[in-house]
XYZ file of N, CA and C in Angstrom:
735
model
N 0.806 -1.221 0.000
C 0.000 0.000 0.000
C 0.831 1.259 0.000
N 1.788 1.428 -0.691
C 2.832 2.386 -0.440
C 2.710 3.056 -2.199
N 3.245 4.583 -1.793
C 3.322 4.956 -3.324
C 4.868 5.111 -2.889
N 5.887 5.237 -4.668
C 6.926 5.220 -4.830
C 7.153 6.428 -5.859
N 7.061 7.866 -5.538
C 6.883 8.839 -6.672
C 7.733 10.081 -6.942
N 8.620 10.598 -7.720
C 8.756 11.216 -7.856
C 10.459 11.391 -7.201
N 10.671 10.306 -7.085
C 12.134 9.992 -6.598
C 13.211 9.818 -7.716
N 14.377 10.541 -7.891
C 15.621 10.672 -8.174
C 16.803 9.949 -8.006
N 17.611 9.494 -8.630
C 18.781 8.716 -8.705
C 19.583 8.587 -9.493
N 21.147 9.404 -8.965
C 22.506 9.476 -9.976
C 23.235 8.034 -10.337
N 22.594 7.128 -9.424
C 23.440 5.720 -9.189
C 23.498 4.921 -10.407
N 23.749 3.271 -9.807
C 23.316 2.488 -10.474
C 21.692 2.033 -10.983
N 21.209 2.788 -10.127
C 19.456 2.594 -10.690
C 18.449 2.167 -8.874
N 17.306 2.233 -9.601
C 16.636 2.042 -8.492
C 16.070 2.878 -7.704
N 15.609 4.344 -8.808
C 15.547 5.521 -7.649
C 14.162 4.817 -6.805
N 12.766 4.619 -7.191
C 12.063 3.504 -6.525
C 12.671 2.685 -5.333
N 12.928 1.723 -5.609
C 13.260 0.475 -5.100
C 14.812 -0.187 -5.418
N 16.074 -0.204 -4.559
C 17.134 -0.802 -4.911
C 16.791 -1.974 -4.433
N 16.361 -3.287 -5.197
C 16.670 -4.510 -4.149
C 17.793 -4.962 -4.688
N 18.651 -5.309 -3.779
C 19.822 -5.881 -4.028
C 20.214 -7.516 -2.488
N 20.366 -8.679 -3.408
C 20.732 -9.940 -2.833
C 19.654 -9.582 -1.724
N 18.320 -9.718 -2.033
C 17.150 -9.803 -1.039
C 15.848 -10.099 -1.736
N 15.383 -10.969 -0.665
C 13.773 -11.277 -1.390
C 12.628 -9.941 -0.846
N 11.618 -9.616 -1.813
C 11.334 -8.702 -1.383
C 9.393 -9.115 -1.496
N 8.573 -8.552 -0.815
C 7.322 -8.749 -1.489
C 6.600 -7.454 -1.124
N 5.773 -7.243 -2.244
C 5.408 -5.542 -2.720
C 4.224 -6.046 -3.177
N 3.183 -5.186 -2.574
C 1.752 -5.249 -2.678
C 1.141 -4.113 -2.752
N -0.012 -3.739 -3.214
C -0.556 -2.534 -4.132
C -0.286 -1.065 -4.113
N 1.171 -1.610 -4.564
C 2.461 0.440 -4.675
C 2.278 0.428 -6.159
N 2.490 1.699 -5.891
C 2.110 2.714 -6.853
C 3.886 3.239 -7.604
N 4.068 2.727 -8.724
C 5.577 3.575 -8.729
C 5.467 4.878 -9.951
N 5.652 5.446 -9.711
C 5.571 6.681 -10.857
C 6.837 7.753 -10.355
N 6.527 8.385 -11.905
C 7.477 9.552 -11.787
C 9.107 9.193 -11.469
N 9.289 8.246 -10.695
C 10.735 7.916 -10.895
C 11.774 8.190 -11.750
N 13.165 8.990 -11.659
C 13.830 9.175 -12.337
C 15.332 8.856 -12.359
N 15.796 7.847 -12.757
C 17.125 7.485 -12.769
C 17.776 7.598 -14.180
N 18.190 8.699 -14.184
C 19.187 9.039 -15.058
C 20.518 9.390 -15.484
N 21.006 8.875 -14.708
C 22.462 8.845 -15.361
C 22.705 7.406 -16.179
N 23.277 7.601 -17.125
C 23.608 6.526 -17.928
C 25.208 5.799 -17.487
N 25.140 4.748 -17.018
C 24.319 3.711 -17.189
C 23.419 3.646 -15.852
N 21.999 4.444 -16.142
C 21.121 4.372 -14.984
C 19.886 3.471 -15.520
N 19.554 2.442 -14.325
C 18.932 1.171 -14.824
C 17.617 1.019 -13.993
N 16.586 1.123 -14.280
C 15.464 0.179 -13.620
C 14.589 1.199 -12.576
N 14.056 2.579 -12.808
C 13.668 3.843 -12.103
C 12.774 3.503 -10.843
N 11.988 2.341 -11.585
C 11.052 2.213 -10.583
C 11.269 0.959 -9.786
N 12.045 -0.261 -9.899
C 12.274 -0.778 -8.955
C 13.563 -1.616 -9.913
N 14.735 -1.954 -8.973
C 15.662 -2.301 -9.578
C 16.044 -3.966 -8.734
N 16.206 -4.997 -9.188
C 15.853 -6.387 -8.843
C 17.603 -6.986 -9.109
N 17.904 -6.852 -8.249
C 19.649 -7.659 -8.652
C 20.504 -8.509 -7.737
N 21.628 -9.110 -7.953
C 22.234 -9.953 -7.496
C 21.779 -11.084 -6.402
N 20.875 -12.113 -7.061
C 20.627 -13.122 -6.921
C 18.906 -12.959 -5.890
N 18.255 -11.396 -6.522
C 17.450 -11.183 -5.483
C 16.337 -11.751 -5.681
N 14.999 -11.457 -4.862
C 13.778 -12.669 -5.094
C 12.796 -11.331 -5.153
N 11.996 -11.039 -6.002
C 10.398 -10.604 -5.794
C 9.188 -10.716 -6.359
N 8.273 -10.522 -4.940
C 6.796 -11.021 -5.704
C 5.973 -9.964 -5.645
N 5.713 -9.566 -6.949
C 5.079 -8.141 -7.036
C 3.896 -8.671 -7.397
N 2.784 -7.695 -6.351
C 0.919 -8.219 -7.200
C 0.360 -6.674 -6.828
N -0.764 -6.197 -7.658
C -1.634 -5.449 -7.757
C -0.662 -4.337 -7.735
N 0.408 -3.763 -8.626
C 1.173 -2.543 -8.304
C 0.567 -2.127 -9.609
N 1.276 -0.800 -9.510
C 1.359 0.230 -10.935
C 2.420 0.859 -11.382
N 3.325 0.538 -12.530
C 4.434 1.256 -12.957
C 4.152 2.448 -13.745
N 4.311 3.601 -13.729
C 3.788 4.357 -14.506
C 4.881 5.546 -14.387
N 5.037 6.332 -15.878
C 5.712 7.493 -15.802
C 7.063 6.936 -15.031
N 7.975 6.262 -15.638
C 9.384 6.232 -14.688
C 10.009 6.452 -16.194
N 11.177 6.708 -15.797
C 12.255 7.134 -16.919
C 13.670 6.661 -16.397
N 14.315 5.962 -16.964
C 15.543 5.337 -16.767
C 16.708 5.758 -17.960
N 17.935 6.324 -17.479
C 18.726 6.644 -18.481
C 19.150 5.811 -19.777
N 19.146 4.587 -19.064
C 19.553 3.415 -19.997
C 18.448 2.291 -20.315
N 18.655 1.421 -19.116
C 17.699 0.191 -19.367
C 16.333 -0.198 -18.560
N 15.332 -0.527 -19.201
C 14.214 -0.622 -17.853
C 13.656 0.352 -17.107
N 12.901 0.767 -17.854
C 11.821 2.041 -17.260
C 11.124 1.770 -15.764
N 10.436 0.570 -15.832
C 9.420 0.827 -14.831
C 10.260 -0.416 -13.814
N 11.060 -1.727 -14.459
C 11.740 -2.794 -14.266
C 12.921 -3.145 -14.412
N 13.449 -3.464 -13.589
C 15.046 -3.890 -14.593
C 15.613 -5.387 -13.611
N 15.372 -6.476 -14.155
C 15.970 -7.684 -13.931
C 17.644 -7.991 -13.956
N 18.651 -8.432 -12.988
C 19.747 -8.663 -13.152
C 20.237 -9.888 -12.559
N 20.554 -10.588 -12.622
C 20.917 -12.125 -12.254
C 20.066 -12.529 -11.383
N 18.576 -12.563 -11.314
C 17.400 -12.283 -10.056
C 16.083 -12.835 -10.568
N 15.539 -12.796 -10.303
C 13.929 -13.517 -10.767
C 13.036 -12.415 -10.271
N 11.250 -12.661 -10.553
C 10.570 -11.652 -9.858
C 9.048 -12.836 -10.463
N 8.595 -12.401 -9.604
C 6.532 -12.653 -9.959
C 6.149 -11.332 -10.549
N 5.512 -11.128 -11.048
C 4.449 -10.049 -11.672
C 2.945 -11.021 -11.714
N 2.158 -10.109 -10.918
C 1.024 -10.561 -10.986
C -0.199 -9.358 -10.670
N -1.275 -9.369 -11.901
C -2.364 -8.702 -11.646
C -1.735 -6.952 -11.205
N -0.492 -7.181 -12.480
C 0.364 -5.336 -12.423
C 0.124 -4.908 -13.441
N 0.033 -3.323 -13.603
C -0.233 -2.025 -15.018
C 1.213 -1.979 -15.134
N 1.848 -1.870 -16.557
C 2.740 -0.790 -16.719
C 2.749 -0.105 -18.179
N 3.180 0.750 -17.898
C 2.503 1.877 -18.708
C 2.846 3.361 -18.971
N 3.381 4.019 -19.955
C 3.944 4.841 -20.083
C 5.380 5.401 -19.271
N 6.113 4.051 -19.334
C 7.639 3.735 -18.804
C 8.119 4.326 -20.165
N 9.529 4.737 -19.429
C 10.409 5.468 -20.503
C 11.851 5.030 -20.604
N 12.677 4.736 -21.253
C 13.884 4.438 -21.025
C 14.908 3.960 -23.045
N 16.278 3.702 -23.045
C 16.648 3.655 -24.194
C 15.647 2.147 -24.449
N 16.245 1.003 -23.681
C 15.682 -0.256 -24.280
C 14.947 -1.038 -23.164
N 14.074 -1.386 -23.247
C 13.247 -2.379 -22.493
C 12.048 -1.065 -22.033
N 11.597 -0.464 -22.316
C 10.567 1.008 -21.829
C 10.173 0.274 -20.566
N 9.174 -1.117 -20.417
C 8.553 -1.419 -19.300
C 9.311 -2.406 -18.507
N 9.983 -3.301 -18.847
C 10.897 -4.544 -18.449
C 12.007 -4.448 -19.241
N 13.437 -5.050 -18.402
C 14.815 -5.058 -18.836
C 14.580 -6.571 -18.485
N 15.087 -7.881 -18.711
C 15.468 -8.885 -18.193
C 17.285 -8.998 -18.799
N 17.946 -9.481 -17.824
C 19.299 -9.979 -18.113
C 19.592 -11.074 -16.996
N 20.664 -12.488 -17.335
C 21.061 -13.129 -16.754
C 19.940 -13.621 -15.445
N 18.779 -13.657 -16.083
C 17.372 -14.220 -14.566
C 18.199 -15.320 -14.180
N 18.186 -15.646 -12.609
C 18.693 -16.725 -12.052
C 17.258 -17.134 -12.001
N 16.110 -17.423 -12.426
C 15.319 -18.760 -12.618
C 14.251 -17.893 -13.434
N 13.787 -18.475 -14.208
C 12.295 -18.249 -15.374
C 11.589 -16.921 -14.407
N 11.221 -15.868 -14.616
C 10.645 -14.690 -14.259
C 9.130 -14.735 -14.263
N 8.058 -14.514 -13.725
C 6.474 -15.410 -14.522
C 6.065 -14.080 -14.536
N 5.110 -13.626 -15.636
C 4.530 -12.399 -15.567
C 2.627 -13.040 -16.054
N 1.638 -12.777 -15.041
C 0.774 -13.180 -14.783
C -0.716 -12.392 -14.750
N -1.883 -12.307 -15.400
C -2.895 -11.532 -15.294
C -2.055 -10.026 -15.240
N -1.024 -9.282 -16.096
C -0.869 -8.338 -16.116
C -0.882 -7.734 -17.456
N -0.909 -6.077 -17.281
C -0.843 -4.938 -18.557
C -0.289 -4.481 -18.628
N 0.876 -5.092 -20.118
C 2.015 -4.084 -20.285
C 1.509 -3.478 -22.388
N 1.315 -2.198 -21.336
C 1.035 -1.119 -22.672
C 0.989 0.207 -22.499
N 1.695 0.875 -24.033
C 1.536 2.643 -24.238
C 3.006 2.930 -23.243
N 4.019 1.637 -23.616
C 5.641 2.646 -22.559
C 6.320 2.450 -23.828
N 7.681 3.025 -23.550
C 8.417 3.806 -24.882
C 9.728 3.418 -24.901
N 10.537 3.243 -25.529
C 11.531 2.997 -25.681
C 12.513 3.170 -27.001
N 13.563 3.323 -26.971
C 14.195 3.494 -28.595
C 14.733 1.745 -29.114
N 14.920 0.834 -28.563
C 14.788 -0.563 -28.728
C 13.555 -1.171 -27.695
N 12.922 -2.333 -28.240
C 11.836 -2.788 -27.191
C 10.939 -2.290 -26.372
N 10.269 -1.388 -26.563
C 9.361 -0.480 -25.766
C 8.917 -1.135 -24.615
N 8.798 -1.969 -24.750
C 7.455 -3.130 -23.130
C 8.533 -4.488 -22.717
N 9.469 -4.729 -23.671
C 10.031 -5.773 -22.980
C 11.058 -6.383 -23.694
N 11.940 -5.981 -23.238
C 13.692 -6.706 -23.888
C 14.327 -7.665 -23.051
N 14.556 -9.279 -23.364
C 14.486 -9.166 -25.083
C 13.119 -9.500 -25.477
N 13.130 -9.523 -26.910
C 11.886 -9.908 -27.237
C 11.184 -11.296 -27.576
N 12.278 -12.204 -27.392
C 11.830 -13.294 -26.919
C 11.594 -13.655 -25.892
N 11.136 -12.795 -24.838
C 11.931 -12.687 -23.631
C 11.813 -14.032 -22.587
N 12.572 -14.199 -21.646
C 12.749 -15.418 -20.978
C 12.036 -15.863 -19.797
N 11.444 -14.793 -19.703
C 9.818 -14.803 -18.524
C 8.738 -15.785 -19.170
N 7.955 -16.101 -18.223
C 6.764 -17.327 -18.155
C 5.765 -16.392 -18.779
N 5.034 -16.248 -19.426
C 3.605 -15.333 -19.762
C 2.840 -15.283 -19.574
N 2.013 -15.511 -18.687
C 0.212 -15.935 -18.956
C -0.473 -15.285 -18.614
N -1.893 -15.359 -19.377
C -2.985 -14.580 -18.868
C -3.126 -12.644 -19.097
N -2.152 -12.492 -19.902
C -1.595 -11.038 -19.890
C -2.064 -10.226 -21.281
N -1.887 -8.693 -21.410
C -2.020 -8.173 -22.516
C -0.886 -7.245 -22.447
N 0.335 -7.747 -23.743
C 1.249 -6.898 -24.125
C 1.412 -6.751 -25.307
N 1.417 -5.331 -25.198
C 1.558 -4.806 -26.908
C 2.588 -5.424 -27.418
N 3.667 -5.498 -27.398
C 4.663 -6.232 -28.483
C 4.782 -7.626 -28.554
N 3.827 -8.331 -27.483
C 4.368 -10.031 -27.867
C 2.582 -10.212 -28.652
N 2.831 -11.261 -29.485
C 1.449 -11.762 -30.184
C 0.772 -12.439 -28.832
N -0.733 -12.742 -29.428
C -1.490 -13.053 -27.975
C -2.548 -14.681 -28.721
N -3.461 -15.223 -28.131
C -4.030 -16.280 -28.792
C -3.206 -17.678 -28.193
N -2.279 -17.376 -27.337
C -1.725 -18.588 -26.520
C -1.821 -18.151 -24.811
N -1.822 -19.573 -24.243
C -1.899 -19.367 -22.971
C -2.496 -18.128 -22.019
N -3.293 -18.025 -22.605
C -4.356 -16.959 -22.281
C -4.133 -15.699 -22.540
N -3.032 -15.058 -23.315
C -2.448 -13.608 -23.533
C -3.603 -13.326 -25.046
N -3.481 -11.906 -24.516
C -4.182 -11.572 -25.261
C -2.974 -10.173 -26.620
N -3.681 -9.710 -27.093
C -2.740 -8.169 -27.758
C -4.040 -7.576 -27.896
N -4.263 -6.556 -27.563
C -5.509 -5.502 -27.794
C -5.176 -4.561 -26.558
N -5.996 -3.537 -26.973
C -5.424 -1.917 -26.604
C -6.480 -2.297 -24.908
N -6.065 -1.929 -23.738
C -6.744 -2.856 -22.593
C -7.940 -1.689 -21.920
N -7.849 -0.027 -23.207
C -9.035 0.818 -22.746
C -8.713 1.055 -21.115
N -7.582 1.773 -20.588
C -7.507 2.614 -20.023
C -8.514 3.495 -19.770
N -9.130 3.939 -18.523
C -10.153 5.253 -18.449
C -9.286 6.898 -18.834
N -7.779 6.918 -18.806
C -7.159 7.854 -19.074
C -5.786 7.308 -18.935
N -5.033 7.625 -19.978
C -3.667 7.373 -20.501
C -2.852 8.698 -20.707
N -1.519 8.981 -20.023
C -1.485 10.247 -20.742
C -0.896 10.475 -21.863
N -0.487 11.609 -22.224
C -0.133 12.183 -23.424
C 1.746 11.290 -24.050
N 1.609 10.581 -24.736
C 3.112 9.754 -24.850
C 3.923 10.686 -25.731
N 4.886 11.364 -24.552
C 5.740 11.849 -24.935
C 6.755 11.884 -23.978
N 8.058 11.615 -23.654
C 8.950 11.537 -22.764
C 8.335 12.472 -21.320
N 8.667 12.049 -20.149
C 8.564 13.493 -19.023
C 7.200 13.432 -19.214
N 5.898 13.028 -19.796
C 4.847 13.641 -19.035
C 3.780 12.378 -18.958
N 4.625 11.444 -18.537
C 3.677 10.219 -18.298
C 2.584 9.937 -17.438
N 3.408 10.997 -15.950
C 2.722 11.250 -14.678
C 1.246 11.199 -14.737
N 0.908 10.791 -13.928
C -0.755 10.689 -13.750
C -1.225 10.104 -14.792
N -2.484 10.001 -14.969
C -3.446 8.721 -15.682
C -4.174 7.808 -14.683
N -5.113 7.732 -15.408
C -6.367 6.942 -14.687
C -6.043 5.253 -15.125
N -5.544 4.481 -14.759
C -5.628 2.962 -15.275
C -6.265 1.733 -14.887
N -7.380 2.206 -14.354
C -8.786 1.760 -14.681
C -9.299 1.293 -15.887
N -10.069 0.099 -16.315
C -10.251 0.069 -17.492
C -11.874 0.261 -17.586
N -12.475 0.602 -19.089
C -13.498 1.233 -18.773
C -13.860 -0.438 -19.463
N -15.264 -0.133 -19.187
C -16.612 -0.920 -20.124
C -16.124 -1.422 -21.214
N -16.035 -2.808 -21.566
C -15.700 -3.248 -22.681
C -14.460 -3.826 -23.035
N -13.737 -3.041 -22.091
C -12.065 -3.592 -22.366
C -11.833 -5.200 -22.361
N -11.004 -5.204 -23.186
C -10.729 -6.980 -23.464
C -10.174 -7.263 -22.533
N -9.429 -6.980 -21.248
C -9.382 -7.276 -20.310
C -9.881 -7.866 -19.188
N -10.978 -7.160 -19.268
C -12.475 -7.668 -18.225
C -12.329 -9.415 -18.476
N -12.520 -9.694 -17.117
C -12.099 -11.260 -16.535
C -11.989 -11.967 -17.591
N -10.258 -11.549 -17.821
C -9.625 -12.323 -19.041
C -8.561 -12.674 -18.261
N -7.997 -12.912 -16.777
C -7.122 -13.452 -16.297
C -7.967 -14.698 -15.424
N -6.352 -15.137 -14.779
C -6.763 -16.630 -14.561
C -6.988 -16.203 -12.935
N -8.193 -16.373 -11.999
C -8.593 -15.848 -10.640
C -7.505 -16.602 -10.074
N -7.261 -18.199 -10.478
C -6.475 -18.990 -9.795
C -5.153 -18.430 -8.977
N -4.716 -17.506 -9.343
C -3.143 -17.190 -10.157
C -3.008 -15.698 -8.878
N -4.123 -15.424 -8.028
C -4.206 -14.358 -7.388
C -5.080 -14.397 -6.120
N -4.482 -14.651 -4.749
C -5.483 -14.856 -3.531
C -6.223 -13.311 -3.021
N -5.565 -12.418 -3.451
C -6.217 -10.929 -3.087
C -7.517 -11.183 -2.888
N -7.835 -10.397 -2.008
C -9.796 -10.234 -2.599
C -10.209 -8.809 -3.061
N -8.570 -8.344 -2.831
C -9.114 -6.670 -3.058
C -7.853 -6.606 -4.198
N -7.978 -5.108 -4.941
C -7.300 -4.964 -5.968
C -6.076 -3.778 -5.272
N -5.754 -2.743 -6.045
C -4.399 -2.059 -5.458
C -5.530 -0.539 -5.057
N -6.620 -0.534 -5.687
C -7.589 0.510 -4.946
C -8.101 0.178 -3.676
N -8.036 -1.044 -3.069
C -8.718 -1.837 -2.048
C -10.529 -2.151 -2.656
N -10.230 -2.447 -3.887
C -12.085 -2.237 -4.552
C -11.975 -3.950 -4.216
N -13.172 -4.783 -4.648
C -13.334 -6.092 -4.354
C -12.662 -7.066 -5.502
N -12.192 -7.361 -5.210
C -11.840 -8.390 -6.592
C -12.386 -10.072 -5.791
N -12.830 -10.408 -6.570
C -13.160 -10.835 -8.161
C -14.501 -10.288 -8.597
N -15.026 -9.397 -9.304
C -15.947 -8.758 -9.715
C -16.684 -9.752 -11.170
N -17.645 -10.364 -11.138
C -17.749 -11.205 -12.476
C -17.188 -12.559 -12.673
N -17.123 -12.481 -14.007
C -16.571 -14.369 -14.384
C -15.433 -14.613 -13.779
N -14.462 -13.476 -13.692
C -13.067 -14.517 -13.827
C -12.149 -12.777 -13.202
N -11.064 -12.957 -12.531
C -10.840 -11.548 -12.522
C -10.142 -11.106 -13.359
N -9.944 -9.287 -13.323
C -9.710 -8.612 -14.518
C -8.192 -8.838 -14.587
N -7.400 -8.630 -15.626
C -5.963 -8.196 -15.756
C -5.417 -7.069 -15.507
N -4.501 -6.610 -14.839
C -4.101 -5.473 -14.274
C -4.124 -5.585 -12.964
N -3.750 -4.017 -12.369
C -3.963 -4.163 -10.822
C -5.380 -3.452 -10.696
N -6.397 -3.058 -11.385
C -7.078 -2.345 -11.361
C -9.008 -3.407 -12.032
N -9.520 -3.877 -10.550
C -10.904 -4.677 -10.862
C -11.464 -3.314 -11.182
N -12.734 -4.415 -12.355
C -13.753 -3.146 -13.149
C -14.974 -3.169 -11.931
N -15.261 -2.441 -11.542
C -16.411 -2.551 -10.567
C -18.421 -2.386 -11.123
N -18.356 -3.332 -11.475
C -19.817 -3.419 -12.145
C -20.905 -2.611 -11.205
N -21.736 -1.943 -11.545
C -22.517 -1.117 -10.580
C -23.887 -1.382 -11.407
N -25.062 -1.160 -10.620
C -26.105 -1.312 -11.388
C -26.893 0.357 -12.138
N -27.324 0.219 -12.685
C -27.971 1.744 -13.451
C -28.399 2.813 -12.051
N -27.759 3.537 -12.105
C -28.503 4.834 -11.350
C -29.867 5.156 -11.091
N -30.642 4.329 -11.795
C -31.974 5.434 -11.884
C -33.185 4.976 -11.234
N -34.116 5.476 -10.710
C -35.417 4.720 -9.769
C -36.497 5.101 -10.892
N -36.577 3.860 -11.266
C -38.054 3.474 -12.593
C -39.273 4.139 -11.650
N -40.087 4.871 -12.240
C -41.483 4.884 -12.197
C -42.164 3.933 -12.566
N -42.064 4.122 -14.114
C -42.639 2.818 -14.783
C -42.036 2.311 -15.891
N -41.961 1.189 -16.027
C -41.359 0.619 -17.921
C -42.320 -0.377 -18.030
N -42.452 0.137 -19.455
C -43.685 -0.843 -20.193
C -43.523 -0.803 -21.347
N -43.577 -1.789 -22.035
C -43.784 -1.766 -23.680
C -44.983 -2.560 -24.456
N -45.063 -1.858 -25.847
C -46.398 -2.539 -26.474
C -45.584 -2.484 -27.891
N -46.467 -3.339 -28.961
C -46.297 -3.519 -30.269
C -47.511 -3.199 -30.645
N -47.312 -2.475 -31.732
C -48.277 -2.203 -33.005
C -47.841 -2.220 -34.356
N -48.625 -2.795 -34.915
C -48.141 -3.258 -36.252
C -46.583 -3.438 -36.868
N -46.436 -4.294 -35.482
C -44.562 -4.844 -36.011
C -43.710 -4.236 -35.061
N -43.853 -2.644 -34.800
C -42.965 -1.996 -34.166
C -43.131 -1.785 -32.726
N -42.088 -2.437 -32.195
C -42.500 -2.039 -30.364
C -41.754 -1.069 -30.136
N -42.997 -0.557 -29.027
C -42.253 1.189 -28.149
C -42.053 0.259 -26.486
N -40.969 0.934 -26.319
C -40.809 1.043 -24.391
C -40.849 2.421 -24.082
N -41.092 2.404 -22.811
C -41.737 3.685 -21.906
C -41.039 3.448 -20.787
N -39.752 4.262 -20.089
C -39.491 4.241 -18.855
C -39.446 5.952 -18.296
N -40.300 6.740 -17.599
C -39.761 7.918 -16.925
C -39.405 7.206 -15.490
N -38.224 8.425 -15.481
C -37.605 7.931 -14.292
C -37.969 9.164 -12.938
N -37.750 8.741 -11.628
C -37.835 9.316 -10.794
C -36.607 10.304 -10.382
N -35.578 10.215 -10.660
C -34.120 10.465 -10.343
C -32.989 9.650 -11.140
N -31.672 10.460 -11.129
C -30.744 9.575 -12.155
C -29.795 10.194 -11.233
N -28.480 9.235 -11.381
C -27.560 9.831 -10.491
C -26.368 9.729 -11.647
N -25.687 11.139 -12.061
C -24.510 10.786 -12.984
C -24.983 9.747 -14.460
């Protein structure tokens, strides 16, 4: 439940999060704005190295900028979980959302959204074969139609403007309709709440991302609804008493 924002770093990387030779577990943080830039500056929003362990669920990478490698991520002889995580408008030369190098065991990335981050090689994930487990996920650069991944745009309620530096803020919520909606595997996630504390599992199956769609019923208190047919064509009739939004 922690945000990680707006933090700076001349180092080796990690203005976020340095884990170094440690297991770590991170639950519904928020990383944005992060800036590690000096080159070779690696991994803004959380940096994962020498032989370290983490299990990330319901976070949000957003708006980080890394001089070199790994915008929102950066893997180094280390493993990590990703599960039921956004990332999204990460910035960096190669890997925009994920760096992987030298994983000391298969990396699994799970019911998550990697889309709309930037990069001048690999925008969402270098390499591009990359050596992580996949499932259940929607990322723009890998094809989808296996093991439950999908590729389609995942309808964000607000994305911002993609241009280096102004990633900050955005709504990543997905609205009505998104191909996302309980397109991950529930199995794969014990939460009952999401990184808003909203309820998850909402519907068939829960959503992908860190962000459940919260189904609500219509606003409005019926007076009356009724319908009739005449000659082929039916009318309905509802005035309402009140509407809310």
């Amino acid at each position: 439940g922690c945000n990680f924002t707006s933090n700076t770093s001349n180092g080796l990387g990690g203005a976020g999060i340095f884990n170094y030779a440690s297991s770590i577990i991170v639950t519904d943080c928020l990383f944005s704005g992060n800036i590690e830039g000096n080159d070779p500056g690696n991994g803004a929003g959380l940096y994962n190295g020498a032989l370290s362990q983490a299990v990330i669920t319901n976070c949000v990478f957003s708006g980080n900028y890394a001089g070199r490698n790994g915008g929102g991520l950066y893997n180094d002889g280390s493993t990590y979980t990703l599960t039921n995580c956004t990332f999204s408008g990460n910035y960096c030369a190669t890997g925009g959302a994920i760096y992987n190098i030298n994983s000391s065991s298969e990396p699994k990335i799970q019911n998550t959204i990697i889309w709309g981050n930037h990069g001048s090689d690999f925008p969402e994930i270098y390499p591009a074969g990359t050596d992580a487990s996949i499932t259940f996920s929607d990322i723009l650069s890998l094809p989808g139609g296996t093991d439950g991944n999908i590729n389609a745009d995942p309808l964000f309620v607000d994305r911002p403007d993609p241009s280096p530096f102004s990633f900050v803020g955005g709504d990543y919520n997905l609205k009505p309709g998104s191909p996302a909606l309980n397109a991950g595997n529930t199995a794969l996630n014990a939460s009952t709440v999401d990184i808003a504390n909203s309820t998850r599992v909402v519907g068939t199956a829960i959503d992908m991302g860190a962000y459940e769609f919260q189904q609500t019923s219509l606003p409005v208190n019926l007076i009356i609804f009724n319908g009739s047919v005449q000659d082929g064509n039916a009318t309905m009739r509802w005035p309402t008493g009140y509407e809310t939004d």
